mmCIF file of C-alpha atoms in Angstrom:
data_model
loop_
_atom_site.group_PDB
_atom_site.id
_atom_site.type_symbol
_atom_site.label_atom_id
_atom_site.label_comp_id
_atom_site.label_asym_id
_atom_site.label_seq_id
_atom_site.Cartn_x
_atom_site.Cartn_y
_atom_site.Cartn_z
ATOM 1 C CA UNK G 245 113.766 98.579 -161.627
ATOM 2 C CA UNK G 246 113.980 98.965 -157.817
ATOM 3 C CA UNK G 247 110.801 100.511 -156.948
ATOM 4 C CA UNK G 248 111.621 104.217 -157.333
ATOM 5 C CA UNK G 249 109.120 104.945 -160.085
ATOM 6 C CA UNK G 250 108.916 108.737 -159.258
ATOM 7 C CA UNK G 251 112.735 109.149 -159.155
ATOM 8 C CA UNK G 252 114.096 112.321 -160.929
ATOM 9 C CA UNK G 253 117.675 112.475 -162.278
ATOM 10 C CA UNK G 254 119.562 115.623 -163.413
ATOM 11 C CA UNK G 255 123.078 116.332 -164.070
ATOM 12 C CA UNK G 256 125.525 119.277 -163.504
ATOM 13 C CA UNK G 257 128.689 120.206 -165.514
ATOM 14 C CA UNK G 258 131.601 122.332 -164.221
ATOM 15 C CA UNK G 259 134.480 123.113 -166.515
ATOM 16 C CA UNK G 260 137.945 123.882 -165.640
ATOM 17 C CA UNK G 261 140.302 124.660 -168.547
ATOM 18 C CA UNK G 262 140.024 121.614 -170.859
ATOM 19 C CA UNK G 263 138.441 119.260 -168.387
ATOM 20 C CA UNK G 264 134.881 118.732 -167.408
ATOM 21 C CA UNK G 265 133.184 117.413 -164.136
ATOM 22 C CA UNK G 266 129.966 115.815 -164.305
ATOM 23 C CA UNK G 267 127.678 115.373 -161.271
ATOM 24 C CA UNK G 268 124.582 113.326 -161.313
ATOM 25 C CA UNK G 269 121.745 114.705 -158.958
ATOM 26 C CA UNK G 270 119.382 111.976 -157.963
ATOM 27 C CA UNK G 271 116.183 112.416 -156.150
ATOM 28 C CA UNK G 272 114.898 109.159 -155.161
ATOM 29 C CA UNK G 273 111.292 110.182 -153.741
ATOM 30 C CA UNK G 274 109.347 107.613 -152.101
ATOM 31 C CA UNK G 275 109.665 104.042 -153.105
ATOM 32 C CA UNK G 276 106.703 101.787 -154.135
ATOM 33 C CA UNK G 277 106.010 98.665 -152.011
ATOM 34 C CA UNK G 278 104.203 95.546 -152.986
ATOM 35 C CA UNK G 279 100.570 95.643 -151.563
ATOM 36 C CA UNK G 280 99.542 92.117 -153.146
ATOM 37 C CA UNK G 281 100.711 89.386 -155.350
ATOM 38 C CA UNK G 282 98.305 87.079 -157.060
ATOM 39 C CA UNK G 283 98.076 84.424 -159.795
ATOM 40 C CA UNK G 284 95.468 84.040 -162.447
ATOM 41 C CA UNK G 285 95.151 80.840 -164.399
ATOM 42 C CA UNK G 286 92.279 78.966 -166.116
ATOM 43 C CA UNK G 287 94.030 75.697 -165.463
ATOM 44 C CA UNK G 288 93.001 74.295 -161.927
ATOM 45 C CA UNK G 289 95.822 72.053 -161.937
ATOM 46 C CA UNK G 290 98.507 74.741 -162.393
ATOM 47 C CA UNK G 291 96.582 77.018 -160.034
ATOM 48 C CA UNK G 292 96.625 74.537 -157.147
ATOM 49 C CA UNK G 293 100.143 73.685 -157.749
ATOM 50 C CA UNK G 294 101.270 77.382 -157.622
ATOM 51 C CA UNK G 295 99.160 77.908 -154.414
ATOM 52 C CA UNK G 296 100.670 74.785 -152.741
ATOM 53 C CA UNK G 297 104.312 76.183 -153.425
ATOM 54 C CA UNK G 298 103.554 79.737 -152.714
ATOM 55 C CA UNK G 299 105.871 79.982 -149.659
ATOM 56 C CA UNK G 300 108.923 79.662 -152.015
ATOM 57 C CA UNK G 301 107.754 82.766 -154.132
ATOM 58 C CA UNK G 302 110.457 85.453 -154.787
ATOM 59 C CA UNK G 303 107.697 88.111 -154.675
ATOM 60 C CA UNK G 304 106.590 89.029 -151.177
ATOM 61 C CA UNK G 305 103.900 91.697 -150.193
ATOM 62 C CA UNK G 306 105.199 94.615 -147.959
ATOM 63 C CA UNK G 307 108.715 94.560 -149.656
ATOM 64 C CA UNK G 308 109.889 97.200 -152.182
ATOM 65 C CA UNK G 309 109.248 96.395 -155.656
ATOM 66 C CA UNK G 310 112.230 94.883 -157.377
ATOM 67 C CA UNK G 311 112.284 93.883 -161.156
ATOM 68 C CA UNK G 312 114.738 91.056 -160.459
ATOM 69 C CA UNK G 313 112.259 89.383 -158.117
ATOM 70 C CA UNK G 314 109.964 89.020 -161.162
ATOM 71 C CA UNK G 315 112.773 87.539 -163.242
ATOM 72 C CA UNK G 316 113.521 84.861 -160.417
ATOM 73 C CA UNK G 317 109.800 84.145 -160.010
ATOM 74 C CA UNK G 318 109.411 83.477 -163.589
ATOM 75 C CA UNK G 319 112.390 80.979 -163.432
ATOM 76 C CA UNK G 320 111.084 79.272 -160.148
ATOM 77 C CA UNK G 321 107.781 78.729 -161.762
ATOM 78 C CA UNK G 322 109.138 77.301 -164.858
ATOM 79 C CA UNK G 323 111.276 74.963 -162.812
ATOM 80 C CA UNK G 324 108.232 74.009 -160.553
ATOM 81 C CA UNK G 325 106.255 73.035 -163.750
ATOM 82 C CA UNK G 326 109.158 70.927 -165.290
ATOM 83 C CA UNK G 327 109.366 69.159 -161.943
ATOM 84 C CA UNK G 328 105.736 68.226 -161.861
ATOM 85 C CA UNK G 329 104.998 66.705 -165.215
ATOM 86 C CA UNK G 330 104.799 69.798 -167.488
ATOM 87 C CA UNK G 331 107.228 68.694 -170.019
ATOM 88 C CA UNK G 332 106.349 71.301 -172.734
ATOM 89 C CA UNK G 333 105.884 74.236 -170.419
ATOM 90 C CA UNK G 334 108.128 77.154 -170.833
ATOM 91 C CA UNK G 335 108.525 80.595 -169.274
ATOM 92 C CA UNK G 336 106.955 82.243 -172.410
ATOM 93 C CA UNK G 337 103.615 81.219 -170.904
ATOM 94 C CA UNK G 338 103.975 83.349 -167.758
ATOM 95 C CA UNK G 339 103.139 87.074 -168.049
ATOM 96 C CA UNK G 340 103.281 89.651 -165.226
ATOM 97 C CA UNK G 341 101.366 92.860 -164.998
ATOM 98 C CA UNK G 342 102.070 95.450 -162.533
ATOM 99 C CA UNK G 343 99.484 97.910 -161.307
ATOM 100 C CA UNK G 344 100.576 101.045 -159.674
ATOM 101 C CA UNK G 345 98.638 103.194 -157.053
ATOM 102 C CA UNK G 346 100.352 106.640 -157.097
ATOM 103 C CA UNK G 347 98.316 107.684 -154.040
ATOM 104 C CA UNK G 348 99.349 105.005 -151.634
ATOM 105 C CA UNK G 349 102.645 104.273 -153.499
ATOM 106 C CA UNK G 350 102.011 100.634 -153.832
ATOM 107 C CA UNK G 351 101.795 98.093 -156.631
ATOM 108 C CA UNK G 352 99.717 95.076 -157.213
ATOM 109 C CA UNK G 353 101.474 92.384 -159.158
ATOM 110 C CA UNK G 354 99.445 89.932 -161.324
ATOM 111 C CA UNK G 355 100.919 86.548 -162.396
ATOM 112 C CA UNK G 356 99.150 85.286 -165.462
ATOM 113 C CA UNK G 357 99.710 81.811 -166.863
ATOM 114 C CA UNK G 358 98.512 81.707 -170.297
ATOM 115 C CA UNK G 359 97.056 78.566 -172.149
ATOM 116 C CA UNK G 360 98.973 76.868 -174.906
ATOM 117 C CA UNK G 361 97.916 77.708 -178.576
ATOM 118 C CA UNK G 362 97.141 74.148 -179.446
ATOM 119 C CA UNK G 363 94.992 73.032 -176.379
ATOM 120 C CA UNK G 364 92.814 74.275 -173.528
ATOM 121 C CA UNK G 365 95.338 73.260 -170.709
ATOM 122 C CA UNK G 366 98.885 72.452 -170.390
ATOM 123 C CA UNK G 367 99.445 68.543 -170.596
ATOM 124 C CA UNK G 368 100.854 66.600 -167.632
ATOM 125 C CA UNK G 369 103.172 63.836 -168.979
ATOM 126 C CA UNK G 370 104.010 60.558 -167.093
ATOM 127 C CA UNK G 371 106.988 58.239 -168.068
ATOM 128 C CA UNK G 372 106.653 55.126 -170.077
ATOM 129 C CA UNK G 373 109.212 52.335 -170.215
ATOM 130 C CA UNK G 374 112.872 53.477 -170.283
ATOM 131 C CA UNK G 375 115.204 52.536 -173.157
ATOM 132 C CA UNK G 376 118.889 52.448 -172.515
ATOM 133 C CA UNK G 377 121.384 51.807 -175.435
ATOM 134 C CA UNK G 378 125.052 51.628 -175.921
ATOM 135 C CA UNK G 379 126.185 52.060 -179.333
ATOM 136 C CA UNK G 380 129.476 50.305 -180.663
ATOM 137 C CA UNK G 381 132.510 52.590 -181.139
ATOM 138 C CA UNK G 382 132.760 54.462 -184.371
ATOM 139 C CA UNK G 383 135.398 52.055 -185.421
ATOM 140 C CA UNK G 384 133.497 48.984 -185.104
ATOM 141 C CA UNK G 385 130.322 47.529 -186.898
ATOM 142 C CA UNK G 386 127.927 45.515 -184.915
ATOM 143 C CA UNK G 387 125.110 43.912 -186.781
ATOM 144 C CA UNK G 388 122.989 42.906 -183.782
ATOM 145 C CA UNK G 389 123.492 43.810 -180.051
ATOM 146 C CA UNK G 390 122.263 42.078 -176.809
ATOM 147 C CA UNK G 391 118.617 43.027 -175.493
ATOM 148 C CA UNK G 392 117.471 42.497 -172.027
ATOM 149 C CA UNK G 393 114.975 43.982 -169.596
ATOM 150 C CA UNK G 394 115.941 44.816 -166.045
ATOM 151 C CA UNK G 395 113.714 46.691 -163.627
ATOM 152 C CA UNK G 396 111.585 48.114 -166.309
ATOM 153 C CA UNK G 397 114.598 49.428 -168.373
ATOM 154 C CA UNK G 398 115.143 48.031 -171.750
ATOM 155 C CA UNK G 399 118.880 47.529 -172.350
ATOM 156 C CA UNK G 400 120.311 47.287 -175.735
ATOM 157 C CA UNK G 401 124.062 46.947 -175.670
ATOM 158 C CA UNK G 402 126.534 46.062 -178.403
ATOM 159 C CA UNK G 403 128.557 43.880 -176.103
ATOM 160 C CA UNK G 404 127.731 41.990 -172.911
ATOM 161 C CA UNK G 405 130.208 43.618 -170.648
ATOM 162 C CA UNK G 406 128.326 46.218 -168.715
ATOM 163 C CA UNK G 407 126.461 45.601 -165.310
ATOM 164 C CA UNK G 408 122.718 46.312 -165.777
ATOM 165 C CA UNK G 409 122.402 46.469 -161.915
ATOM 166 C CA UNK G 410 124.856 49.234 -161.630
ATOM 167 C CA UNK G 411 123.770 51.145 -164.548
ATOM 168 C CA UNK G 412 120.104 50.927 -163.456
ATOM 169 C CA UNK G 413 121.126 52.361 -160.014
ATOM 170 C CA UNK G 414 122.195 55.502 -161.744
ATOM 171 C CA UNK G 415 118.874 56.046 -163.758
ATOM 172 C CA UNK G 416 116.389 58.195 -161.611
ATOM 173 C CA UNK G 417 113.625 57.547 -164.103
ATOM 174 C CA UNK G 418 110.875 55.154 -163.310
ATOM 175 C CA UNK G 419 107.860 54.162 -165.352
ATOM 176 C CA UNK G 420 104.626 55.716 -164.229
ATOM 177 C CA UNK G 421 106.221 58.712 -162.596
ATOM 178 C CA UNK G 422 105.563 62.212 -163.729
ATOM 179 C CA UNK G 423 108.197 63.918 -165.800
ATOM 180 C CA UNK G 424 110.843 65.642 -163.522
ATOM 181 C CA UNK G 425 113.562 67.565 -165.100
ATOM 182 C CA UNK G 426 115.748 67.474 -162.123
ATOM 183 C CA UNK G 427 115.676 63.653 -162.261
ATOM 184 C CA UNK G 428 116.728 63.806 -165.906
ATOM 185 C CA UNK G 429 119.629 66.035 -165.176
ATOM 186 C CA UNK G 430 120.738 63.792 -162.227
ATOM 187 C CA UNK G 431 120.441 60.673 -164.324
ATOM 188 C CA UNK G 432 122.666 62.258 -166.998
ATOM 189 C CA UNK G 433 124.973 63.437 -164.451
ATOM 190 C CA UNK G 434 125.339 60.053 -162.559
ATOM 191 C CA UNK G 435 125.855 58.201 -165.810
ATOM 192 C CA UNK G 436 128.560 60.625 -166.830
ATOM 193 C CA UNK G 437 130.306 60.076 -163.422
ATOM 194 C CA UNK G 438 130.784 56.434 -164.308
ATOM 195 C CA UNK G 439 133.368 57.642 -166.714
ATOM 196 C CA UNK G 440 132.559 54.696 -169.131
ATOM 197 C CA UNK G 441 130.673 56.692 -171.826
ATOM 198 C CA UNK G 442 131.826 59.236 -174.239
ATOM 199 C CA UNK G 443 128.462 60.977 -174.065
ATOM 200 C CA UNK G 444 125.170 60.522 -172.508
ATOM 201 C CA UNK G 445 122.130 61.838 -174.368
ATOM 202 C CA UNK G 446 118.404 61.766 -173.179
ATOM 203 C CA UNK G 447 115.677 62.056 -175.584
ATOM 204 C CA UNK G 448 111.858 61.677 -175.188
ATOM 205 C CA UNK G 449 109.363 60.184 -177.504
ATOM 206 C CA UNK G 450 105.903 61.752 -176.989
ATOM 207 C CA UNK G 451 102.910 59.298 -177.090
ATOM 208 C CA UNK G 452 99.605 60.933 -176.248
ATOM 209 C CA UNK G 453 100.251 62.119 -172.621
ATOM 210 C CA UNK G 454 103.280 59.658 -172.004
ATOM 211 C CA UNK G 455 106.948 60.232 -172.386
ATOM 212 C CA UNK G 456 109.160 57.254 -173.346
ATOM 213 C CA UNK G 457 112.783 58.054 -172.356
ATOM 214 C CA UNK G 458 115.561 56.990 -174.612
ATOM 215 C CA UNK G 459 119.111 57.185 -173.210
ATOM 216 C CA UNK G 460 121.758 57.081 -175.905
ATOM 217 C CA UNK G 461 125.438 56.486 -174.905
ATOM 218 C CA UNK G 462 128.720 55.440 -176.711
ATOM 219 C CA UNK G 463 131.577 53.760 -174.855
ATOM 220 C CA UNK G 464 134.612 55.740 -173.796
ATOM 221 C CA UNK G 465 138.097 54.671 -174.913
ATOM 222 C CA UNK G 466 139.007 51.593 -173.054
ATOM 223 C CA UNK G 467 142.778 52.416 -172.456
ATOM 224 C CA UNK G 468 144.046 55.783 -171.623
ATOM 225 C CA UNK G 469 147.707 56.579 -171.316
ATOM 226 C CA UNK G 470 148.784 59.642 -169.269
ATOM 227 C CA UNK G 471 152.314 61.205 -169.208
ATOM 228 C CA UNK G 472 153.428 64.103 -166.870
ATOM 229 C CA UNK G 473 156.793 65.854 -166.836
ATOM 230 C CA UNK G 474 157.628 68.719 -164.479
ATOM 231 C CA UNK G 475 159.633 69.979 -161.642
ATOM 232 C CA UNK G 476 159.185 69.732 -157.935
ATOM 233 C CA UNK G 477 160.742 71.685 -155.222
ATOM 234 C CA UNK G 478 161.562 70.061 -151.754
ATOM 235 C CA UNK G 479 163.375 72.041 -149.082
ATOM 236 C CA UNK G 480 164.116 74.777 -151.656
ATOM 237 C CA UNK G 481 165.849 72.170 -153.942
ATOM 238 C CA UNK G 482 164.313 71.937 -157.230
ATOM 239 C CA UNK G 483 164.163 68.554 -159.071
ATOM 240 C CA UNK G 484 162.472 67.085 -162.135
ATOM 241 C CA UNK G 485 159.608 64.319 -162.004
ATOM 242 C CA UNK G 486 158.057 62.179 -164.584
ATOM 243 C CA UNK G 487 155.052 59.990 -164.163
ATOM 244 C CA UNK G 488 153.321 57.485 -166.577
ATOM 245 C CA UNK G 489 150.013 55.860 -165.918
ATOM 246 C CA UNK G 490 147.790 53.336 -167.906
ATOM 247 C CA UNK G 491 144.081 53.446 -167.265
ATOM 248 C CA UNK G 492 141.811 50.454 -167.922
ATOM 249 C CA UNK G 493 138.188 51.436 -168.010
ATOM 250 C CA UNK G 494 135.332 48.890 -167.108
ATOM 251 C CA UNK G 495 137.845 46.049 -165.988
ATOM 252 C CA UNK G 496 135.150 44.365 -163.841
ATOM 253 C CA UNK G 497 132.008 45.311 -165.930
#
């Protein structure tokens, strides 16, 4: 895994009464260095994208071969694809072939991007209109909610007590942009940080080469009571303490 392909390992056992001592004898021999690293893909879009971002590669020529660098590179390529519109791309499409030169003690590493089974090329997806919905609490039943469009975001809320301006500022998905997984994760994180929703789920409807994002939420508990009981030590004199707090979420929309 670390380039010592010609290493030899032996062991020696010495006994003393009812105990045995094992010594492992390792002969590393000469390590293998990376001579060349190249990518092969029949998809010109993917090939150009990888070539453009080659500086961030984890596999570098003239360095000792490491298996871990290939695992890191596979993850980097998958993340790169997911950030540039390749919604259905996964690491299973990436294959690595290592060719050894036993005379020069070098390796050539080939990165192969395989085609999908159902098409000639991997599809690049752009975003369609965004839908954001707030479902009523499980204890309530609302027959019809409020619908509105704000900055190309279709809002559907069960009650008119949420600021569309504030919510839209936490959504980093825009109509016409390429799909970007980082923006999806950041949107989910920012909406969760508002502490208004019990959960934030983001799903996508596939329509040809476009994705329609749908953000599903449910309001968090409006009131929260917190009680704390414990002991504090001030100047080495212990004393009890008790605190009681009431939290009112979404007081000012």
